[in-house]
Amino acid sequence: MIMNRKFLTFLLILPVLFIHTRCNQGGGTTGALGASNAAEKVYIAPGEKDKYYAFMSGGYSGQVSVYGLPSGRLFRVIPVFSQDPEKGYGYNEETKPMLMTTYGFIPWDDAHHPKLSQTNGVHDGKFLFINGNNTPRIARIDLTTFETTEIIQIPNSAGCHASPYPTENTEYLVAGTRFSVPIPQEDVPINSYKENFKGTFTFISGGQEHGAMDIAFQILVPGYDYDLAHSGKGVSHGWSFFTSYNVEEENTLLEKTASQYDKDYIAAVNWKKAEEYIEQGKFREMPAEYYHNVYSDRTHSATSEIKKSVKVLIPEECPGMVYYLPTPKSPHGVDVSPTGEYIVGSGKLSADLTVHSFEKMIQAIEDEKFDEVIDGIPVLNYDAVLAGVVQQPGLGPLHTEFDGRGNAYTTFFISSEVVKWSLETYEVLDRQPSYYSVGHLMIPGGGSAKPWENGEYLVALNKITKDRYLPTGPELAHSAQLYDISGDKMQLLLDFPTIGEPHYAQAIPASILAENQVQAFPLEENEHPYAAVRESETKVERTGNEVHVYMTTIRSHFAPDNIEGIKAGDKVYFHVTNLEQDWDVPHGFAVLGNNNAELLIMPGQTETLVWEPQNTGVYPFYCTDFCSALHQEMQGYIRVSPPESDIKLTWGLGDEVFGE
């Protein structure tokens, strides 16, 4: 009986001992109780849906990935600057023009910063924009279709990193050049950097109207490296801010030579004033070729237009347009609080975090508290614009977002942590480790005037994972981590791997987007020049060695499904129209030996695959997307004859055969 009583006592105490030994030093529970609590917060039951869509950059894959929050489930990959064989994007004839630039067909880019369109500083769910860093471009994604529908190239720029940050009502998308270069480009010695290299700030209009993006104007600025940007809101509406480094204007060994000065700058641009100068004609019309590529959901095709010039403003000729705010050296992110009053500069080489005041900035401008003037740009006195300093919050600050409750959250790359601090007192309130080397962070709406749910979640986007996941060779999975920030203390809820490299993300309540999704493209609105919107319109036409096949697809056959009279060396265009009008019934198309990619054709859509057979024989084609119980039966044949043959061009379906 005594033994039983002791054993019972041990059983009662054991869970308490277990939980106690598993509590971490920061106060967050990582044991059985904590894991259970975290799991409950991210669990989405079968048939239930996530609360948020999260859009993450694909980094060097040139695409956007779409995840659900809080589950961390991957829903979709949206090709933007990259070819995608799954969807045929960049391979089919309809979307190839989307990837045209003055450098030629560029099917890749380094995509960094997805940004949602805004109305009154609040994400409105209409569009998502993202930058191409390597070949300077900005793309629009239509959030009713989750497809890329517009890409504009940015001239006079090299390294479009500080983009595409929208203004309060998406009047403009702003972009700064990361690498200063000769403008216009010319053959000059690299060591003539100080004399010949310049930077630009680009303001792109038409953000709220599909197909309307254009270079409204550019501002020519000193040849620094302009790293990141953010547009004002609320009290700072009408202004945009850009971080810079290398104000030393060096061209080699920048980790040493570009860190000599105690401070670099945040450029504050009064774009309302710039508009006035444009209206007054105080701009220079500069020759500059750039592509504007637009995709239409009615023609299901993209077109390219080459534009020839841009309007350029010179600060020396336009006083009051640009000012420099000194900020601790090598700043990366510049972030604006929900009210627009506070401008946070993250100097990577500073032990402190600097907060500037917009109100004080305006007062300093009015009082002409200038330390110097550089190429017509006044440098404001540091103390005159300083709101406060967060002292020794961590090592290597990069980015800040806000919860709408008076708190800010900053990532620290070197010390691998997220730090919560007060916008009122500048005191550190909490810190949690990230795993590892965190870059950007994202709070749904945290960079806007209205953080959703007053800061419910925070996502840290990490550069290194080391021991977090199963190993996969020399390169490991990239990582996002989800934190609950609804209470006083942050709680790590979830690790989930991401497509590399996750630079930045934005999230929006699913309720804003889900009800507006396009389910099918109406056949009666299909204006594709080669569409066959009913089987009676299918046909095959030859012009020289070009053959155009007007084909339809529906569960579970192609029309036509037998074609003869194709000759080796012909260039065959398969224009395939999906006759389905039901949601989530795409069809695929591929033919033996096609050296591009499959077609993935949405209901009501027309897409084109080009095939150039070189050898005679009989070639099968088939549906690549499992669409019905008879998917395997969804196939056809093409007979390819020698070039000199006299086989007539015929096509058919069942007992019906047609010919020229």
XYZ file of C-alpha atoms in Angstrom:
660
model
C 0.000 0.000 0.000
C 2.910 2.375 0.823
C 4.570 1.502 -2.486
C 1.363 2.275 -4.369
C 0.956 5.640 -2.611
C 4.557 6.635 -3.512
C 4.079 5.532 -7.073
C 0.842 7.515 -7.345
C 2.566 10.636 -5.970
C 5.350 10.212 -8.544
C 2.821 9.974 -11.365
C 1.113 13.181 -10.218
C 4.397 15.103 -9.960
C 5.945 13.825 -13.214
C 4.061 16.142 -15.624
C 4.979 19.171 -13.511
C 8.646 18.151 -13.485
C 8.548 17.586 -17.234
C 7.013 20.973 -17.983
C 9.389 22.757 -15.596
C 12.478 21.258 -17.211
C 11.282 22.203 -20.689
C 10.706 25.924 -20.068
C 13.253 28.097 -21.838
C 15.058 30.963 -20.183
C 13.063 33.587 -22.077
C 9.852 32.422 -20.456
C 8.381 30.768 -23.546
C 7.272 27.182 -23.047
C 8.874 24.777 -25.486
C 7.811 21.550 -23.823
C 4.717 19.415 -24.176
C 2.328 22.066 -22.896
C 3.869 24.859 -25.043
C 4.001 22.689 -28.152
C 0.375 21.720 -27.692
C -0.660 25.339 -27.268
C 1.296 26.420 -30.362
C -0.081 23.531 -32.409
C -3.646 24.513 -31.556
C -3.009 28.054 -32.759
C -1.776 26.995 -36.206
C -3.952 23.926 -36.761
C -6.438 24.207 -39.612
C -8.824 21.263 -39.568
C -9.562 19.351 -42.801
C -12.070 21.371 -44.798
C -11.324 24.581 -42.893
C -9.476 27.507 -44.440
C -6.654 29.797 -43.388
C -7.342 33.306 -42.144
C -4.708 35.052 -44.305
C -3.129 34.836 -47.699
C 0.622 35.466 -47.403
C 2.576 36.446 -50.519
C 6.293 35.733 -50.326
C 8.984 36.645 -52.812
C 10.750 33.809 -54.534
C 14.039 35.700 -54.508
C 16.313 34.430 -57.222
C 13.569 32.244 -58.717
C 11.780 35.368 -59.977
C 8.355 34.366 -58.711
C 5.857 34.782 -55.868
C 4.746 31.964 -53.592
C 1.370 32.020 -51.846
C 1.001 30.530 -48.360
C -1.855 30.268 -45.910
C -1.541 31.656 -42.403
C -1.476 30.407 -39.744
C -0.988 26.935 -41.269
C 2.081 27.740 -43.386
C 0.661 25.644 -46.249
C 1.879 26.432 -49.774
C -1.069 27.105 -52.125
C 0.439 28.330 -55.330
C 3.554 29.578 -57.095
C 2.955 32.565 -59.378
C 5.563 32.934 -62.150
C 6.446 36.584 -62.725
C 9.893 37.122 -64.232
C 10.585 33.415 -64.747
C 9.422 30.682 -67.069
C 7.232 28.050 -65.451
C 6.792 24.705 -67.249
C 3.914 23.734 -64.963
C 1.775 26.578 -66.248
C 3.468 27.217 -69.585
C 4.138 30.818 -68.550
C 7.007 32.249 -70.572
C 6.876 29.226 -72.885
C 3.532 29.635 -74.606
C 3.218 32.234 -77.318
C 0.743 34.297 -75.323
C 3.054 35.061 -72.391
C 6.475 35.269 -74.048
C 6.052 39.040 -74.596
C 5.795 39.495 -70.813
C 9.508 38.735 -70.488
C 10.768 41.101 -73.187
C 13.225 43.861 -72.231
C 15.683 46.110 -74.056
C 18.271 43.445 -73.152
C 16.215 40.857 -75.027
C 14.077 38.006 -73.713
C 14.981 37.720 -70.007
C 13.211 34.726 -68.395
C 14.677 35.260 -64.930
C 15.039 37.864 -62.241
C 15.823 38.391 -58.591
C 12.421 39.225 -57.080
C 12.439 40.804 -53.627
C 9.512 42.873 -52.366
C 5.861 41.927 -52.922
C 3.667 44.935 -52.102
C -0.136 45.102 -52.072
C -2.026 47.990 -53.634
C -3.433 50.514 -51.172
C -6.415 52.816 -50.740
C -6.105 55.393 -47.951
C -3.012 53.580 -46.783
C -4.881 50.277 -46.328
C -4.349 47.169 -48.426
C -7.332 46.925 -50.793
C -6.702 43.449 -52.255
C -6.785 44.477 -55.924
C -3.204 43.945 -57.014
C 0.158 42.705 -55.850
C 3.340 44.290 -57.197
C 6.885 42.943 -57.108
C 10.260 44.150 -58.329
C 12.839 42.544 -60.572
C 16.140 43.541 -59.001
C 18.583 42.378 -61.660
C 16.951 43.632 -64.855
C 15.054 46.616 -63.425
C 11.337 45.851 -63.710
C 8.116 46.074 -61.728
C 5.296 43.591 -62.235
C 1.585 43.633 -61.435
C -0.258 40.484 -60.330
C -4.047 40.518 -60.608
C -5.426 39.085 -57.357
C -8.646 37.902 -58.993
C -6.670 35.426 -61.113
C -3.310 35.216 -59.268
C -1.593 35.749 -62.618
C 1.012 38.267 -63.771
C -0.713 40.768 -66.030
C 1.728 43.676 -66.458
C 5.475 44.301 -66.363
C 7.194 47.632 -66.904
C 10.932 48.016 -67.356
C 12.699 50.854 -65.539
C 15.301 52.753 -67.579
C 18.258 54.683 -66.132
C 18.490 52.161 -63.340
C 20.712 49.293 -62.253
C 19.518 47.016 -59.475
C 15.874 47.837 -58.803
C 16.000 46.953 -55.103
C 14.267 49.880 -53.396
C 10.906 49.069 -54.953
C 7.955 48.816 -55.621
C 6.703 50.611 -52.513
C 3.251 52.144 -53.226
C 2.117 55.554 -52.073
C -0.955 55.904 -49.879
C -3.484 55.463 -52.697
C -1.150 53.676 -55.112
C -0.782 56.946 -56.992
C 2.785 55.835 -57.607
C 5.016 52.839 -57.201
C 8.427 54.143 -56.184
C 11.770 52.639 -57.131
C 15.372 53.560 -56.372
C 18.413 52.287 -58.186
C 20.643 50.156 -56.005
C 23.738 50.564 -58.191
C 24.563 54.000 -59.492
C 25.813 53.998 -63.095
C 26.581 56.572 -65.796
C 23.277 58.180 -66.868
C 22.884 58.030 -69.786
C 25.044 54.922 -70.037
C 28.443 55.452 -71.616
C 31.892 53.900 -71.752
C 33.830 55.539 -68.911
C 36.541 54.304 -66.525
C 35.078 52.706 -63.412
C 37.408 54.758 -61.230
C 35.702 57.909 -62.542
C 32.741 56.978 -60.314
C 32.603 60.292 -58.447
C 32.535 62.279 -61.679
C 30.279 60.170 -63.878
C 27.959 57.930 -61.835
C 24.418 58.932 -60.792
C 21.371 57.382 -59.168
C 17.666 57.751 -59.907
C 14.365 57.665 -58.071
C 11.563 56.479 -60.355
C 7.859 57.190 -59.833
C 5.539 54.871 -61.756
C 1.930 55.936 -62.270
C -1.137 53.855 -63.120
C -0.908 51.431 -60.229
C -4.665 51.198 -59.668
C -5.609 50.584 -63.304
C -4.588 47.455 -65.185
C -2.436 48.182 -68.217
C -1.809 51.798 -67.245
C 1.628 51.672 -65.587
C 4.120 54.189 -66.965
C 7.203 56.111 -65.891
C 5.653 59.363 -64.634
C 9.025 60.930 -63.847
C 12.505 60.240 -62.554
C 14.688 62.271 -60.189
C 18.444 62.343 -60.830
C 20.392 62.107 -57.560
C 24.007 61.687 -56.400
C 25.717 58.404 -57.173
C 25.070 56.543 -53.928
C 23.665 53.036 -53.526
C 19.947 53.355 -52.775
C 18.920 50.295 -50.833
C 15.286 50.290 -49.725
C 12.266 52.573 -49.663
C 8.928 53.284 -48.068
C 6.214 55.788 -48.869
C 4.603 58.075 -46.340
C 1.048 57.838 -45.107
C -1.260 59.918 -42.944
C 0.680 63.035 -41.920
C 3.551 62.120 -44.271
C 1.361 61.435 -47.308
C 3.024 62.998 -50.342
C 6.516 61.907 -49.332
C 8.625 58.824 -50.085
C 11.807 57.748 -48.296
C 14.870 55.901 -49.613
C 17.859 54.592 -47.655
C 21.307 55.051 -49.105
C 24.761 53.777 -48.386
C 28.143 54.456 -49.964
C 27.800 58.215 -49.670
C 31.593 58.035 -49.975
C 30.935 57.214 -53.665
C 33.509 54.448 -53.781
C 33.667 51.740 -56.413
C 35.755 48.949 -54.869
C 35.986 46.991 -51.614
C 32.784 48.606 -50.358
C 32.677 46.696 -47.057
C 35.680 48.842 -46.140
C 35.574 51.960 -48.285
C 31.807 52.584 -48.040
C 31.807 52.609 -44.236
C 34.146 55.501 -43.558
C 31.612 58.150 -42.623
C 29.687 58.077 -39.380
C 26.376 58.562 -41.177
C 24.709 57.754 -44.459
C 21.376 59.228 -45.574
C 17.681 58.630 -45.878
C 16.459 60.581 -48.896
C 13.072 62.224 -48.305
C 11.300 62.985 -51.584
C 8.351 65.374 -51.749
C 6.569 63.858 -54.759
C 3.730 66.367 -54.493
C 6.337 69.074 -55.123
C 7.749 66.977 -57.969
C 4.290 66.895 -59.559
C 4.210 70.693 -59.427
C 7.538 70.903 -61.230
C 6.344 68.459 -63.875
C 3.209 70.581 -64.362
C 5.415 73.670 -64.711
C 7.519 71.945 -67.359
C 10.709 72.021 -65.278
C 11.842 68.617 -66.469
C 14.266 67.350 -69.051
C 12.999 64.915 -71.669
C 15.670 62.219 -71.730
C 15.903 59.511 -74.432
C 15.449 56.150 -72.703
C 14.038 52.963 -74.205
C 12.013 50.627 -72.020
C 9.415 47.901 -72.464
C 5.831 47.940 -71.231
C 4.256 44.478 -71.391
C 0.543 43.913 -70.755
C -1.515 40.704 -70.626
C -5.239 40.766 -71.469
C -7.789 38.344 -70.017
C -9.993 38.886 -73.088
C -7.430 38.090 -75.767
C -5.573 35.769 -73.339
C -2.409 37.249 -74.815
C 0.320 39.727 -73.947
C 1.563 42.601 -76.061
C 4.755 44.647 -75.791
C 5.249 48.344 -76.394
C 8.643 50.044 -76.532
C 8.687 53.528 -75.059
C 11.352 56.044 -76.001
C 11.808 58.743 -73.335
C 11.288 59.762 -69.703
C 10.824 63.048 -67.853
C 13.765 63.715 -65.518
C 13.851 66.248 -62.665
C 17.146 67.689 -61.371
C 17.149 68.638 -57.633
C 19.348 71.709 -58.247
C 16.633 73.008 -60.591
C 13.754 71.948 -58.307
C 14.285 73.270 -54.749
C 12.224 71.761 -51.955
C 11.847 68.405 -53.709
C 14.522 66.230 -52.026
C 16.200 66.332 -48.611
C 18.710 64.041 -46.901
C 18.197 62.823 -43.318
C 21.485 61.656 -41.742
C 21.099 58.178 -40.300
C 23.584 55.690 -38.774
C 25.807 54.190 -41.434
C 24.887 51.437 -43.851
C 21.123 51.650 -43.307
C 19.087 48.886 -44.881
C 15.363 49.255 -44.230
C 13.437 52.484 -43.841
C 10.006 51.970 -42.332
C 7.119 54.354 -41.628
C 4.762 53.952 -38.670
C 0.989 53.546 -39.274
C 0.325 57.228 -38.529
C 3.134 58.316 -40.832
C 4.883 60.270 -38.079
C 7.859 58.026 -37.354
C 10.528 57.046 -39.873
C 12.729 54.214 -38.620
C 16.216 53.921 -40.087
C 18.088 50.663 -39.564
C 21.822 51.354 -39.671
C 23.356 47.899 -39.937
C 26.635 49.044 -38.367
C 25.020 50.918 -35.484
C 24.507 49.631 -31.955
C 21.322 51.712 -31.706
C 18.094 52.021 -33.677
C 17.289 55.520 -34.941
C 13.778 56.959 -35.172
C 13.192 60.185 -37.119
C 10.162 62.451 -36.687
C 8.269 63.635 -39.769
C 6.943 66.647 -37.835
C 10.457 67.615 -36.803
C 11.661 67.067 -40.362
C 9.126 69.576 -41.696
C 10.092 72.041 -38.967
C 13.784 71.615 -39.770
C 13.051 72.324 -43.428
C 11.081 75.466 -42.537
C 13.881 76.613 -40.195
C 16.529 75.734 -42.825
C 18.502 73.619 -40.373
C 20.858 72.374 -43.061
C 24.349 71.031 -42.375
C 25.299 71.209 -46.062
C 23.828 71.019 -49.555
C 24.820 68.203 -51.945
C 23.953 68.666 -55.629
C 21.015 70.852 -54.675
C 19.848 68.502 -51.883
C 19.945 69.982 -48.338
C 21.252 67.693 -45.594
C 19.082 68.236 -42.521
C 20.632 68.460 -39.082
C 20.562 65.031 -37.432
C 19.477 66.222 -33.982
C 16.798 68.458 -35.491
C 14.941 65.501 -37.041
C 15.595 62.898 -34.345
C 12.541 61.546 -32.516
C 14.357 59.049 -30.322
C 16.811 56.187 -30.101
C 16.269 52.567 -29.110
C 19.533 51.901 -27.293
C 21.449 48.681 -27.881
C 18.440 46.618 -28.996
C 20.514 44.020 -30.857
C 23.111 43.531 -33.579
C 22.527 44.254 -37.254
C 19.066 45.876 -37.468
C 17.377 45.442 -40.844
C 13.596 45.943 -40.957
C 10.738 47.188 -38.786
C 6.973 46.664 -38.878
C 4.194 47.749 -36.538
C 1.231 46.181 -34.729
C -1.120 49.198 -34.543
C -0.956 49.169 -30.743
C 2.010 51.497 -30.424
C 4.651 48.797 -30.753
C 7.348 48.220 -33.335
C 9.178 45.004 -34.186
C 12.671 44.977 -35.687
C 14.784 42.150 -37.066
C 18.436 41.829 -36.100
C 20.438 39.819 -38.593
C 23.627 39.259 -36.615
C 22.057 38.428 -33.258
C 19.278 36.405 -35.012
C 16.300 37.797 -33.170
C 13.107 39.797 -33.404
C 12.882 42.662 -30.913
C 9.668 44.379 -29.805
C 9.950 47.988 -28.675
C 7.700 50.915 -27.780
C 7.140 53.785 -30.217
C 6.361 55.985 -27.221
C 9.232 55.276 -24.842
C 11.757 53.553 -27.186
C 12.163 50.824 -24.581
C 12.728 47.196 -25.550
C 9.657 45.232 -24.446
C 10.464 41.709 -25.598
C 12.859 39.717 -27.744
C 12.634 36.272 -29.270
C 15.281 34.308 -31.176
C 14.860 33.441 -34.846
C 16.518 30.527 -36.587
C 18.726 31.885 -38.132
C 20.012 35.213 -39.551
C 16.623 36.839 -39.983
C 16.171 39.372 -42.796
C 12.738 40.833 -43.391
C 9.774 40.359 -41.120
C 6.092 40.709 -41.900
C 3.051 41.563 -39.809
C -0.204 41.374 -41.816
C -0.756 45.033 -42.669
C 2.256 45.947 -40.530
C 3.715 48.324 -43.080
C 0.395 50.017 -43.816
C -1.870 52.474 -42.036
C -3.953 49.574 -40.686
C -2.221 46.484 -39.313
C -4.868 43.762 -39.454
C -6.247 42.615 -36.083
C -3.848 45.078 -34.381
C -0.956 42.732 -34.888
C -2.016 39.128 -34.568
C 0.915 37.366 -36.235
C 4.487 38.086 -37.200
C 6.451 36.135 -39.793
C 10.253 36.134 -39.697
C 11.975 35.352 -42.997
C 15.286 33.685 -42.258
C 18.348 33.251 -44.434
C 19.852 30.169 -42.783
C 18.222 27.065 -41.286
C 21.159 24.803 -40.323
C 19.531 22.284 -37.961
C 15.831 23.203 -38.349
C 14.856 20.702 -41.069
C 15.987 17.421 -42.549
C 19.210 18.022 -44.502
C 19.055 18.214 -48.289
C 22.674 18.337 -49.393
C 24.875 21.446 -49.353
C 21.886 23.791 -49.591
C 19.167 23.600 -46.982
C 15.543 24.681 -47.061
C 14.867 28.341 -46.456
C 12.715 29.215 -43.501
C 9.810 31.268 -42.291
C 8.777 31.344 -38.655
C 5.361 32.349 -37.374
C 5.027 34.173 -34.049
C 1.926 35.038 -32.055
C 2.279 38.723 -31.087
C -1.233 39.285 -29.748
C -0.036 39.363 -26.131
C 2.677 41.163 -24.243
C 5.204 38.464 -25.103
C 5.897 36.930 -28.500
C 5.407 33.193 -28.881
C 6.994 31.119 -31.626
C 4.248 28.975 -33.124
C 5.562 27.390 -36.295
C 8.530 26.802 -38.564
C 7.735 26.204 -42.217
C 10.117 25.905 -45.172
C 9.765 28.284 -48.100
C 10.865 28.494 -51.682
C 14.246 30.229 -51.697
C 15.080 32.935 -51.116
C 12.287 34.527 -49.075
C 13.120 38.227 -48.971
C 9.873 39.908 -47.994
C 6.198 39.037 -47.647
C 2.830 40.702 -47.247
C -0.394 39.203 -45.956
C -4.038 40.160 -46.221
C -7.215 38.646 -44.743
C -8.477 35.855 -46.980
C -11.988 37.274 -46.770
C -10.900 40.264 -48.876
C -9.611 38.131 -51.759
C -11.474 34.820 -51.708
C -14.892 36.103 -52.772
C -13.446 37.936 -55.796
C -11.719 34.998 -57.457
C -12.271 34.406 -61.172
C -13.605 30.866 -61.583
C -13.675 30.624 -65.390
C -13.208 32.910 -68.378
C -16.519 33.297 -70.284
C -16.210 31.780 -73.741
C -18.352 34.537 -75.211
C -15.733 37.059 -74.109
C -12.783 35.165 -75.584
C -11.177 37.502 -78.132
C -8.072 35.443 -78.855
C -7.451 35.661 -82.625
C -7.050 31.871 -82.890
C -9.798 30.808 -80.474
C -12.289 28.091 -81.363
C -15.076 28.518 -78.834
C -17.051 25.494 -80.062
C -16.041 22.245 -81.707
C -17.634 23.277 -85.010
C -14.983 26.023 -85.284
C -11.997 23.694 -85.093
C -9.808 23.530 -88.197
C -6.239 23.237 -89.481
C -4.737 25.778 -91.884
C -1.418 25.841 -93.748
C 0.511 28.870 -95.038
C 3.836 27.718 -96.474
C 5.557 25.708 -93.764
C 3.424 27.259 -91.015
C 0.457 25.221 -89.799
C -2.160 26.599 -87.413
C -4.324 24.115 -85.508
C -7.515 25.591 -84.020
C -8.160 22.987 -81.326
C -10.633 22.592 -78.461
C -10.499 20.502 -75.347
C -13.258 19.308 -73.059
C -13.723 16.281 -70.816
C -12.594 13.928 -72.246
C -11.297 14.559 -75.789
C -9.513 16.987 -78.080
C -11.037 18.220 -81.309
C -9.528 17.315 -83.690
C -7.749 14.280 -82.271
C -6.297 12.969 -85.564
C -4.256 15.175 -87.889
C -2.421 14.145 -91.074
C -0.473 16.073 -93.669
C 2.036 17.690 -91.308
C 5.536 17.614 -92.810
C 8.940 17.367 -91.168
C 10.287 20.885 -90.770
C 6.853 22.485 -90.424
C 6.247 25.009 -87.684
C 3.003 23.888 -86.058
C 1.004 26.237 -83.826
C -1.474 24.439 -81.583
C -4.034 27.037 -80.459
C -5.950 25.154 -77.768
C -9.179 26.498 -76.253
C -10.548 24.940 -73.072
C -14.331 24.770 -73.540
C -15.002 24.041 -69.870
C -16.914 26.674 -67.925
C -16.649 24.938 -64.565
C -14.297 26.048 -61.793
C -11.010 24.185 -61.364
C -11.130 22.182 -64.593
C -7.994 23.172 -66.476
C -6.736 20.980 -69.282
C -3.159 20.374 -70.305
C -1.601 19.799 -73.719
C 1.721 18.297 -74.764
C 2.970 16.539 -77.903
C 5.845 14.086 -78.176
C 9.112 15.966 -78.622
C 7.894 19.495 -77.962
C 10.968 21.258 -76.549
C 9.272 24.054 -74.596
C 6.662 23.133 -71.965
C 3.139 21.878 -71.614
C 0.170 24.162 -71.904
C -2.046 24.495 -68.844
C -5.268 26.052 -70.111
C -7.832 27.492 -67.715
C -11.594 27.142 -68.403
C -12.528 29.449 -71.299
C -8.904 30.289 -72.098
C -6.853 29.859 -75.288
C -3.131 29.113 -75.261
C -0.617 28.320 -77.992
C 2.180 25.761 -78.169
C 4.705 25.775 -81.028
C 6.044 22.412 -82.214
C 8.601 21.851 -84.970
C 8.864 18.137 -85.846
C 12.102 17.210 -87.569
C 11.474 13.515 -88.192
C 8.693 11.543 -89.853
C 6.380 9.266 -87.918
C 3.208 9.295 -85.848
C 3.306 11.440 -82.734
C 0.847 11.248 -79.844
C -0.454 14.259 -77.952
C -2.359 14.158 -74.684
C -3.845 16.053 -71.750
C -1.235 16.565 -69.046
C -3.617 17.698 -66.300
C -5.700 15.003 -64.636
C -9.206 16.234 -65.405
C -11.654 13.310 -65.273
C -11.991 9.558 -64.854
C -11.240 9.242 -68.581
C -8.203 11.512 -68.455
C -5.953 8.747 -69.777
C -8.206 8.405 -72.829
C -7.809 12.098 -73.622
C -5.254 11.866 -76.424
C -4.708 12.104 -80.165
C -2.241 11.486 -83.002
C -0.360 13.580 -85.559
C 1.117 12.034 -88.684
C 4.351 13.662 -89.861
C 5.379 12.929 -93.468
C 8.502 13.798 -95.475
C 8.786 17.396 -96.750
C 8.343 16.304 -100.391
C 5.285 14.144 -99.724
C 1.867 14.930 -101.218
C -0.147 13.801 -98.173
C -3.119 16.145 -97.924
C -3.772 18.085 -94.748
C -6.722 16.446 -92.998
C -8.123 16.477 -89.503
C -10.932 14.705 -87.767
C -12.796 13.593 -84.672
C -14.627 10.281 -84.641
C -16.200 9.560 -88.047
C -15.913 13.170 -89.234
C -12.857 13.990 -91.315
C -12.141 17.397 -92.853
C -9.454 18.569 -95.226
C -8.152 21.426 -97.309
